[in-house]
Amino acid sequence: MESGEEVCQTLLPGLDSNGQIPELSSEAVEEILSHRPVALRWYPRLVGWESRLLWILSWASIFVSVFNYMLSFVTLMYTGHLGALELAGASVACVGIQGLAYGIMLGMASAVQTVCGQSYGARRYETMGVICQRAIVLHIGAAILLTFLYWYSGSALKAIGQSVSIAEQGQIFARGLIPQLYAFSISCPMQRFLQAQNIVNPLAYIAVGVFLLHILLTWVAVCALNYGLLGAALTLSLSWWLLVIIQGLYILFSPSCKQTWTGFSAKAFRGLWPYFKLTAASAVMLCLEIWYNQGLVLISGLLSNPTIALDSISICMNYLTWDIEFMLGLAAATSVRVSNELGAGHPMVAKFSVVVVTTTTTLISIIFSSIVLIFKVGLSKLFTSDSQVIDAVSNLTPLLAISVLLNGIQPILSGVAIGSGWQGVVAYVNLVTYYVIGLPIGCVLGFKTSLGVAGIWWGMIVGVLLQTVTLIILTARTNWNTEVAKAADRLKKSANEEALDLVDTI
């Protein structure tokens, strides 16, 4: 049997006749990592190979995640200059209503990422289009149910303790977001379908283009035409529909999707219930994460002086969400890398990818945390000119910096969970760490001490820290050979077009 050093010398040769380093393959790296020990001098080459693949996927995924989120970010910036009450109403609607839908849709779409990613790694392309269509059907069904919440959002916000004036403004904004709800229900599965097959650059170009147009459209609606809060919400809905239309045209007519998209199929309507159980586990996992942060914003509206409390924590949460969206781009790339390698039968490469991306994101988060602390006053002035809100935001920025640092690991490990199909397990972890431990701590510190908003945020930090530690332990204890076997079994049952309804083996 060859030693690790002999395998490295064979599979990691020096420069070729043209002075270039030969390109590695996943098969070669799997072979190298399977022969231990591997000398330290070979690791820079391996890390460089994995980092290159990761960033080819990540840069575009980050652009998609960040610029899609920036659509709402820009809208809130404009509403903030309409007045503190309008900003509070729009923020509550984004958090309590739109955030609810966002968690459900994004969570359901992670099932597409798991099954399509592993199918692509195993080169079983024909099932991917049907899975995407089935996901869209289920997403639209969820959107129909959520429409009632959007329409009666004022009553819902009052029921959870928001003031009448804030709830009324929130309802105006939420009703304008109903078209956006349906656009989101279609866009989420399409994005995951494309990302699973490493088609990310077109998604990035589309996201940036629509974002730039959205800035102009929002200025026209809010500033030039004075359409106010409703105009801002409807403009956001329009921009999301532009995303859907352009992404749909790309899938239908691009040669890149020729093997994975073979046209609309009635098979998308078969096996909806078993597939719903799969998407439900995915939705619960991510919903518990997303709703935790957003629930704390809603709780802050119950404090004394709710307008200042809501505005300050909403501004900080917007920046935290921006950071989360950046990391979600990396997490999406990690999910694709892990699911592709598991589908291809490469457990050691999947494990190696997790180590590389976690180290990378930790270093990035240290930089982001430093930026938050340095520019804490300037960040608040982008949203408001109210001195009280600016002071409140400045007081929260040290906690924001801690949260940013934790987000260098937590979303990435969630991406690993999605790529591996652990959604059900992580859902229980999120339930305990966030809602059984973190949320009660935040409520006690926020309402029973003088900390106020800061106390609520400390509760969030405790929950995220515990969840992160738990995910680290789960990932470290993972048997990646077993995960490959699970992926192979899942894909075997998906391969037969008549047995597509059996993909609920996760």
Coordinates of C-alpha atoms in Angstrom, one line a residue:
M1 CA 0.0 0.0 0.0
E2 CA 1.3 3.4 -1.0
S3 CA 2.2 5.9 1.8
G4 CA 0.7 9.4 1.9
E5 CA 4.0 10.9 0.7
E6 CA 4.1 8.6 -2.4
V7 CA 0.5 9.3 -3.3
C8 CA 1.2 13.1 -3.0
Q9 CA 4.3 12.9 -5.2
T10 CA 2.3 11.0 -7.8
L11 CA -0.9 13.1 -7.8
L12 CA 0.6 16.5 -6.9
P13 CA 3.4 16.8 -9.5
G14 CA 5.4 19.9 -10.1
L15 CA 5.3 22.3 -13.0
D16 CA 4.4 20.8 -16.4
S17 CA 6.3 21.5 -19.6
N18 CA 4.6 24.9 -20.0
G19 CA 5.6 26.0 -16.4
Q20 CA 2.0 25.6 -15.1
I21 CA 0.8 23.6 -12.2
P22 CA -1.5 20.8 -13.5
E23 CA -5.1 21.1 -12.5
L24 CA -6.2 18.7 -9.7
S25 CA -9.4 16.7 -9.7
S26 CA -11.8 15.8 -6.9
E27 CA -10.8 12.1 -7.4
A28 CA -7.1 12.9 -7.0
V29 CA -7.7 15.0 -3.9
E30 CA -9.9 12.2 -2.4
E31 CA -7.1 9.7 -3.1
I32 CA -4.5 12.0 -1.4
L33 CA -6.6 12.7 1.7
S34 CA -7.5 9.0 2.1
H35 CA -3.8 8.1 2.5
R36 CA -2.6 9.4 5.8
P37 CA -0.5 11.0 7.0
V38 CA -0.2 13.8 4.4
A39 CA 2.9 15.9 5.0
L40 CA 2.3 19.6 5.9
R41 CA 4.2 20.8 2.8
W42 CA 1.5 19.4 0.6
Y43 CA -1.4 21.2 2.3
P44 CA -0.9 24.7 0.8
R45 CA -1.5 23.1 -2.6
L46 CA -4.6 21.3 -1.4
V47 CA -6.0 24.4 0.4
G48 CA -5.3 26.5 -2.6
W49 CA -7.3 24.0 -4.8
E50 CA -10.2 24.0 -2.4
S51 CA -10.2 27.7 -1.9
R52 CA -10.2 28.3 -5.6
L53 CA -13.3 26.1 -6.1
L54 CA -15.0 27.6 -3.1
W55 CA -14.5 31.2 -4.2
I56 CA -15.5 30.5 -7.8
L57 CA -18.9 29.5 -6.3
S58 CA -18.8 31.9 -3.4
W59 CA -18.2 35.3 -5.0
A60 CA -21.3 34.9 -7.1
S61 CA -23.4 33.3 -4.3
I62 CA -22.4 36.2 -2.0
F63 CA -23.4 38.7 -4.7
V64 CA -26.8 37.0 -5.1
S65 CA -27.4 36.8 -1.4
V66 CA -26.2 40.3 -0.5
F67 CA -27.8 42.1 -3.5
N68 CA -31.2 40.3 -3.1
Y69 CA -31.2 41.4 0.6
M70 CA -30.1 44.9 -0.4
L71 CA -33.4 45.3 -2.2
S72 CA -35.2 45.4 1.1
F73 CA -32.2 47.3 2.7
V74 CA -32.5 50.2 0.2
T75 CA -36.3 50.3 0.6
L76 CA -36.0 50.6 4.4
M77 CA -33.4 53.4 3.9
Y78 CA -35.9 55.4 1.9
T79 CA -38.7 54.8 4.3
G80 CA -36.5 55.9 7.2
H81 CA -36.3 59.3 5.7
L82 CA -40.2 59.5 5.5
G83 CA -40.1 59.5 9.3
A84 CA -39.4 57.5 12.5
L85 CA -42.9 56.1 12.6
E86 CA -42.8 54.9 8.9
L87 CA -39.4 53.3 9.5
A88 CA -40.7 51.5 12.6
G89 CA -43.8 50.3 10.7
A90 CA -41.8 49.1 7.7
S91 CA -39.2 47.4 10.0
V92 CA -41.9 45.5 11.9
A93 CA -43.5 44.4 8.7
C94 CA -40.2 43.3 7.3
V95 CA -39.3 41.4 10.5
G96 CA -42.6 40.1 11.6
I97 CA -44.4 39.5 8.3
Q98 CA -41.9 39.4 5.5
G99 CA -39.4 37.7 7.7
L100 CA -41.9 34.9 8.5
A101 CA -42.4 34.2 4.8
Y102 CA -38.6 34.6 4.1
G103 CA -37.9 31.9 6.7
I104 CA -40.5 29.5 5.3
M105 CA -39.5 30.0 1.6
L106 CA -35.8 29.9 2.2
G107 CA -36.1 26.8 4.5
M108 CA -38.2 24.9 2.0
A109 CA -35.8 25.8 -0.8
S110 CA -32.9 24.2 1.1
A111 CA -34.4 20.8 0.2
V112 CA -33.8 21.7 -3.4
Q113 CA -30.2 22.4 -2.5
T114 CA -29.7 19.1 -0.8
V115 CA -31.3 16.8 -3.4
C116 CA -30.3 18.7 -6.6
G117 CA -26.7 19.2 -5.3
Q118 CA -26.3 15.5 -4.6
S119 CA -28.0 14.6 -7.9
Y120 CA -25.6 16.9 -9.8
G121 CA -22.6 15.4 -8.0
A122 CA -23.7 11.9 -9.0
R123 CA -24.4 13.1 -12.6
R124 CA -28.1 12.3 -12.4
Y125 CA -29.2 15.4 -14.1
E126 CA -32.6 14.4 -15.3
T127 CA -34.2 14.5 -11.9
M128 CA -33.2 18.1 -11.1
G129 CA -35.7 19.9 -13.2
V130 CA -38.6 17.9 -11.8
I131 CA -37.4 18.6 -8.2
C132 CA -37.3 22.3 -9.0
Q133 CA -40.8 22.3 -10.4
R134 CA -42.2 20.4 -7.5
A135 CA -40.6 22.8 -5.1
I136 CA -42.2 25.8 -6.9
V137 CA -45.6 24.1 -6.6
L138 CA -45.2 23.7 -2.9
H139 CA -43.8 27.3 -2.5
I140 CA -46.8 28.8 -4.3
G141 CA -49.1 26.8 -2.1
A142 CA -47.3 28.3 1.0
A143 CA -47.6 31.8 -0.5
I144 CA -51.3 31.5 -0.9
L145 CA -51.7 30.6 2.8
L146 CA -49.3 33.4 3.8
T147 CA -51.3 36.0 1.8
F148 CA -53.9 36.1 4.5
L149 CA -51.3 37.0 7.1
Y150 CA -50.0 39.8 4.9
W151 CA -53.4 41.2 4.3
Y152 CA -54.4 41.2 8.0
S153 CA -50.9 42.0 9.2
G154 CA -52.2 45.0 11.2
S155 CA -54.3 42.8 13.5
A156 CA -51.4 40.3 13.8
L157 CA -49.0 43.0 14.8
K158 CA -51.4 44.4 17.4
A159 CA -52.0 40.9 18.8
I160 CA -48.3 40.5 19.6
G161 CA -48.2 43.8 21.4
Q162 CA -47.2 46.4 18.8
S163 CA -48.6 49.9 19.2
V164 CA -51.6 50.9 17.0
S165 CA -49.7 53.5 15.0
I166 CA -46.8 51.2 14.3
A167 CA -49.1 48.3 13.4
E168 CA -51.1 50.5 11.0
Q169 CA -48.0 51.6 9.1
G170 CA -46.8 48.0 9.1
Q171 CA -50.0 46.8 7.5
I172 CA -49.7 49.4 4.7
F173 CA -46.2 48.2 3.9
A174 CA -47.0 44.4 4.2
R175 CA -50.0 44.7 1.8
G176 CA -47.7 46.2 -0.8
L177 CA -45.4 43.2 -0.4
I178 CA -48.0 40.6 -1.4
P179 CA -46.8 40.5 -5.0
Q180 CA -43.2 40.1 -3.7
L181 CA -44.3 37.0 -1.7
Y182 CA -45.3 35.2 -4.9
A183 CA -42.1 36.3 -6.7
F184 CA -40.0 35.0 -3.8
S185 CA -41.8 31.7 -3.9
I186 CA -40.7 31.1 -7.5
S187 CA -37.2 32.7 -7.2
C188 CA -36.0 30.6 -4.2
P189 CA -36.3 27.2 -5.9
M190 CA -34.9 28.5 -9.2
Q191 CA -31.8 30.0 -7.5
R192 CA -31.1 26.8 -5.6
F193 CA -31.6 24.7 -8.8
L194 CA -29.0 26.8 -10.6
Q195 CA -26.6 27.0 -7.7
A196 CA -26.7 23.2 -7.3
Q197 CA -25.2 22.8 -10.8
N198 CA -22.6 25.5 -10.2
I199 CA -24.3 28.1 -12.4
V200 CA -23.8 31.1 -10.2
N201 CA -22.3 33.9 -12.3
P202 CA -25.5 34.6 -14.3
L203 CA -27.4 34.8 -11.0
A204 CA -24.9 37.4 -9.7
Y205 CA -25.2 39.6 -12.8
I206 CA -29.0 39.4 -12.6
A207 CA -29.0 40.4 -8.9
V208 CA -26.7 43.4 -9.4
G209 CA -28.5 44.6 -12.4
V210 CA -32.0 44.5 -10.7
F211 CA -30.5 46.1 -7.6
L212 CA -29.2 49.1 -9.5
L213 CA -32.6 49.5 -11.2
H214 CA -34.3 49.1 -7.9
I215 CA -32.5 52.1 -6.4
L216 CA -33.7 54.3 -9.3
L217 CA -37.3 52.9 -9.1
T218 CA -37.5 53.5 -5.4
W219 CA -36.2 57.0 -5.6
V220 CA -38.9 57.7 -8.3
A221 CA -41.7 56.2 -6.2
V222 CA -40.8 57.7 -2.8
C223 CA -39.0 60.9 -3.6
A224 CA -40.1 62.1 -7.0
L225 CA -43.8 60.8 -7.0
N226 CA -44.3 60.9 -3.2
Y227 CA -46.1 57.6 -3.1
G228 CA -44.9 57.0 0.4
L229 CA -44.8 53.7 2.3
L230 CA -47.1 51.8 -0.1
G231 CA -45.1 53.0 -3.1
A232 CA -41.9 51.8 -1.6
A233 CA -43.4 48.3 -0.9
L234 CA -44.9 48.0 -4.4
T235 CA -41.5 49.0 -5.9
L236 CA -39.8 46.2 -3.9
S237 CA -42.4 43.7 -5.2
L238 CA -41.8 44.9 -8.8
S239 CA -38.0 44.4 -8.5
W240 CA -38.5 40.8 -7.2
W241 CA -40.7 40.0 -10.2
L242 CA -38.0 41.3 -12.5
L243 CA -35.6 38.8 -10.8
V244 CA -38.1 36.0 -11.4
I245 CA -38.6 36.8 -15.1
I246 CA -34.9 37.1 -15.9
Q247 CA -34.0 33.9 -14.0
G248 CA -36.8 32.0 -15.6
L249 CA -35.8 33.0 -19.1
Y250 CA -32.2 31.9 -18.4
I251 CA -33.3 28.5 -17.2
L252 CA -35.6 28.0 -20.3
F253 CA -33.2 29.1 -23.0
S254 CA -29.6 28.7 -21.7
P255 CA -27.6 25.8 -23.0
S256 CA -26.1 25.4 -19.5
C257 CA -29.4 24.0 -18.3
K258 CA -30.0 21.7 -21.3
Q259 CA -29.4 18.5 -19.4
T260 CA -31.1 19.5 -16.1
W261 CA -34.1 21.3 -17.5
T262 CA -36.0 19.2 -20.0
G263 CA -39.3 21.1 -19.9
F264 CA -42.3 21.3 -17.7
S265 CA -43.5 17.9 -16.5
A266 CA -46.6 16.5 -14.8
K267 CA -44.3 14.5 -12.6
A268 CA -43.9 17.6 -10.5
F269 CA -47.4 17.1 -9.1
R270 CA -46.7 13.5 -8.1
G271 CA -45.4 12.6 -4.7
L272 CA -46.1 16.1 -3.3
W273 CA -46.8 14.9 0.2
P274 CA -43.5 12.9 0.7
Y275 CA -41.6 15.8 -0.7
F276 CA -43.5 18.2 1.5
K277 CA -42.2 16.3 4.5
L278 CA -38.7 16.8 3.3
T279 CA -39.2 20.5 2.7
A280 CA -41.0 20.9 6.1
A281 CA -37.9 19.6 7.9
S282 CA -35.8 22.1 6.0
A283 CA -38.2 25.0 6.6
V284 CA -38.4 24.3 10.3
M285 CA -34.6 24.3 10.6
L286 CA -34.1 27.7 8.9
C287 CA -37.2 29.3 10.2
L288 CA -36.1 28.7 13.8
E289 CA -32.9 30.5 12.9
I290 CA -34.4 33.5 11.1
W291 CA -37.4 34.0 13.3
Y292 CA -35.1 34.0 16.4
N293 CA -33.4 37.2 15.3
Q294 CA -36.6 38.8 14.0
G295 CA -38.6 37.8 17.1
L296 CA -36.2 39.7 19.3
V297 CA -36.9 42.8 17.2
L298 CA -40.6 42.4 17.8
I299 CA -40.0 42.0 21.5
S300 CA -38.0 45.2 21.6
G301 CA -41.2 47.0 20.4
L302 CA -42.7 46.1 23.8
L303 CA -40.1 48.1 25.7
S304 CA -40.7 51.6 27.0
N305 CA -40.2 54.2 24.2
P306 CA -40.9 51.5 21.6
T307 CA -40.1 53.7 18.6
I308 CA -36.5 54.4 19.6
A309 CA -36.1 50.8 20.7
L310 CA -37.4 49.4 17.4
D311 CA -35.5 51.9 15.3
S312 CA -32.2 51.2 17.0
I313 CA -32.4 47.4 17.1
S314 CA -33.8 47.3 13.5
I315 CA -30.9 49.4 12.2
C316 CA -28.4 47.1 14.0
M317 CA -30.3 44.0 12.8
N318 CA -30.2 45.3 9.2
Y319 CA -26.4 45.4 9.4
L320 CA -26.3 42.0 11.1
T321 CA -28.6 40.6 8.4
W322 CA -26.3 42.1 5.8
D323 CA -23.4 40.2 7.3
I324 CA -25.6 37.0 7.5
E325 CA -26.5 37.4 3.9
F326 CA -22.8 37.6 3.0
M327 CA -22.1 34.5 5.0
L328 CA -25.2 32.8 3.5
G329 CA -23.5 33.2 0.2
L330 CA -20.5 31.4 1.5
A331 CA -22.8 28.8 3.1
A332 CA -24.6 28.3 -0.2
A333 CA -21.3 27.6 -1.9
T334 CA -20.3 25.3 1.0
S335 CA -23.6 23.4 0.7
V336 CA -23.0 22.9 -3.0
R337 CA -19.4 21.7 -2.5
V338 CA -20.5 19.3 0.3
S339 CA -23.5 17.9 -1.5
N340 CA -21.6 17.6 -4.9
E341 CA -18.8 15.7 -3.2
L342 CA -21.1 13.5 -1.2
G343 CA -23.0 12.7 -4.3
A344 CA -19.8 11.9 -6.2
G345 CA -18.7 9.6 -3.3
H346 CA -15.8 11.8 -2.0
P347 CA -16.1 11.9 1.9
M348 CA -12.6 13.2 2.6
V349 CA -13.0 16.1 0.1
A350 CA -16.3 17.0 1.7
K351 CA -14.7 17.1 5.1
F352 CA -11.7 19.1 3.9
S353 CA -14.0 21.6 2.3
V354 CA -15.8 22.2 5.6
V355 CA -12.4 22.9 7.4
V356 CA -11.2 25.3 4.7
V357 CA -14.4 27.4 4.5
T358 CA -14.8 27.6 8.3
T359 CA -11.3 28.9 8.7
T360 CA -11.8 31.4 5.9
T361 CA -15.1 32.8 7.2
T362 CA -13.7 33.2 10.8
L363 CA -10.9 35.4 9.5
I364 CA -13.4 37.4 7.4
S365 CA -15.7 37.9 10.4
I366 CA -12.8 39.3 12.5
I367 CA -12.4 42.0 9.8
F368 CA -16.1 42.8 9.7
S369 CA -16.4 43.1 13.5
S370 CA -13.5 45.6 13.4
I371 CA -15.4 47.7 10.8
V372 CA -18.5 47.8 12.9
L373 CA -16.7 49.1 15.9
I374 CA -14.7 51.7 13.9
F375 CA -17.7 53.2 11.9
K376 CA -20.5 52.8 14.5
V377 CA -21.8 56.4 14.3
G378 CA -21.6 56.6 10.5
L379 CA -23.5 53.3 10.1
S380 CA -26.5 54.7 12.0
K381 CA -26.6 58.0 10.0
L382 CA -27.3 56.1 6.8
F383 CA -30.8 55.3 8.3
T384 CA -31.7 58.3 10.4
S385 CA -30.8 61.8 11.5
D386 CA -32.5 61.4 14.9
S387 CA -29.8 61.9 17.6
Q388 CA -31.6 59.6 20.1
V389 CA -31.6 56.8 17.6
I390 CA -28.0 57.4 16.7
D391 CA -26.9 57.2 20.3
A392 CA -29.0 54.1 20.9
V393 CA -27.4 52.4 17.8
S394 CA -23.9 53.4 19.0
N395 CA -24.5 51.7 22.3
L396 CA -25.5 48.5 20.6
T397 CA -22.6 48.2 18.2
P398 CA -20.3 46.3 20.6
L399 CA -23.0 43.6 20.8
L400 CA -23.4 43.8 17.0
A401 CA -19.6 43.2 16.6
I402 CA -19.9 40.0 18.8
S403 CA -22.8 38.7 16.7
V404 CA -20.9 39.4 13.5
L405 CA -18.0 37.4 14.8
L406 CA -20.2 34.4 15.7
N407 CA -21.7 34.6 12.2
G408 CA -18.4 33.6 10.8
I409 CA -19.1 30.0 11.8
Q410 CA -22.8 29.5 12.4
P411 CA -24.3 30.0 8.9
I412 CA -21.4 27.9 7.4
L413 CA -22.2 25.0 9.6
S414 CA -25.9 25.3 8.7
G415 CA -24.8 25.2 5.0
V416 CA -22.9 21.9 5.8
A417 CA -26.1 20.6 7.4
I418 CA -28.1 21.4 4.2
G419 CA -25.5 19.9 1.9
S420 CA -25.5 16.7 4.1
G421 CA -29.3 16.5 4.7
W422 CA -29.2 17.0 8.5
Q423 CA -32.1 19.5 8.6
G424 CA -34.2 17.5 11.0
V425 CA -31.4 17.2 13.6
V426 CA -30.5 20.9 13.4
A427 CA -34.1 21.9 13.8
Y428 CA -34.1 20.4 17.3
V429 CA -30.8 22.0 18.1
N430 CA -32.2 25.4 17.0
L431 CA -35.4 24.9 19.0
V432 CA -33.5 24.2 22.3
T433 CA -30.6 26.7 22.0
Y434 CA -32.7 29.6 20.6
Y435 CA -36.1 29.3 22.2
V436 CA -35.7 27.2 25.3
I437 CA -32.4 29.0 26.4
G438 CA -31.6 32.2 24.4
L439 CA -35.1 33.8 24.2
P440 CA -36.0 33.5 27.9
I441 CA -32.6 35.0 28.8
G442 CA -33.1 37.9 26.5
C443 CA -36.6 38.6 27.9
V444 CA -35.4 38.5 31.5
L445 CA -32.4 40.8 30.8
G446 CA -34.5 43.1 28.6
F447 CA -37.5 43.6 30.9
K448 CA -36.2 42.8 34.4
T449 CA -33.0 44.7 34.3
S450 CA -31.9 48.2 33.1
L451 CA -30.2 46.7 30.0
G452 CA -33.3 47.1 27.8
V453 CA -32.6 46.5 24.1
A454 CA -29.0 45.4 25.0
G455 CA -30.4 42.7 27.3
I456 CA -32.5 41.3 24.5
W457 CA -29.5 41.2 22.3
W458 CA -27.4 39.4 24.9
G459 CA -30.1 36.7 24.9
M460 CA -29.6 36.4 21.1
I461 CA -25.8 36.1 21.5
V462 CA -26.2 33.3 24.1
G463 CA -28.5 31.3 21.9
V464 CA -26.3 31.7 18.8
L465 CA -23.2 30.7 20.8
L466 CA -24.8 27.6 22.1
Q467 CA -26.1 26.6 18.7
T468 CA -22.7 27.2 17.1
V469 CA -20.9 25.1 19.7
T470 CA -23.4 22.3 19.2
L471 CA -23.0 22.4 15.4
I472 CA -19.2 22.3 15.8
I473 CA -19.5 19.1 17.9
L474 CA -21.9 17.5 15.4
T475 CA -19.7 18.3 12.4
A476 CA -16.5 17.1 14.2
R477 CA -18.2 13.8 15.1
T478 CA -19.6 13.2 11.6
N479 CA -18.6 9.9 9.8
W480 CA -18.4 11.2 6.2
N481 CA -18.3 7.7 4.8
T482 CA -21.7 7.1 6.3
E483 CA -22.9 10.4 4.8
V484 CA -21.8 9.3 1.3
A485 CA -23.7 6.0 1.8
K486 CA -26.8 8.0 2.8
A487 CA -26.5 10.2 -0.3
A488 CA -26.1 7.2 -2.5
D489 CA -29.2 5.6 -1.1
R490 CA -31.2 8.8 -1.5
L491 CA -30.1 9.2 -5.1
K492 CA -30.8 5.5 -5.9
K493 CA -34.4 6.0 -4.9
S494 CA -34.6 9.3 -6.9
A495 CA -33.1 7.9 -10.0
N496 CA -36.2 6.0 -11.2
E497 CA -38.6 8.7 -12.5
E498 CA -41.5 6.7 -11.1
A499 CA -40.0 6.7 -7.7
L500 CA -39.2 10.4 -7.3
D501 CA -41.7 10.5 -4.5
L502 CA -39.3 8.6 -2.3
V503 CA -36.8 11.4 -1.8
D504 CA -38.0 11.8 1.8
T505 CA -35.3 9.5 3.1
I506 CA -33.4 12.4 4.7

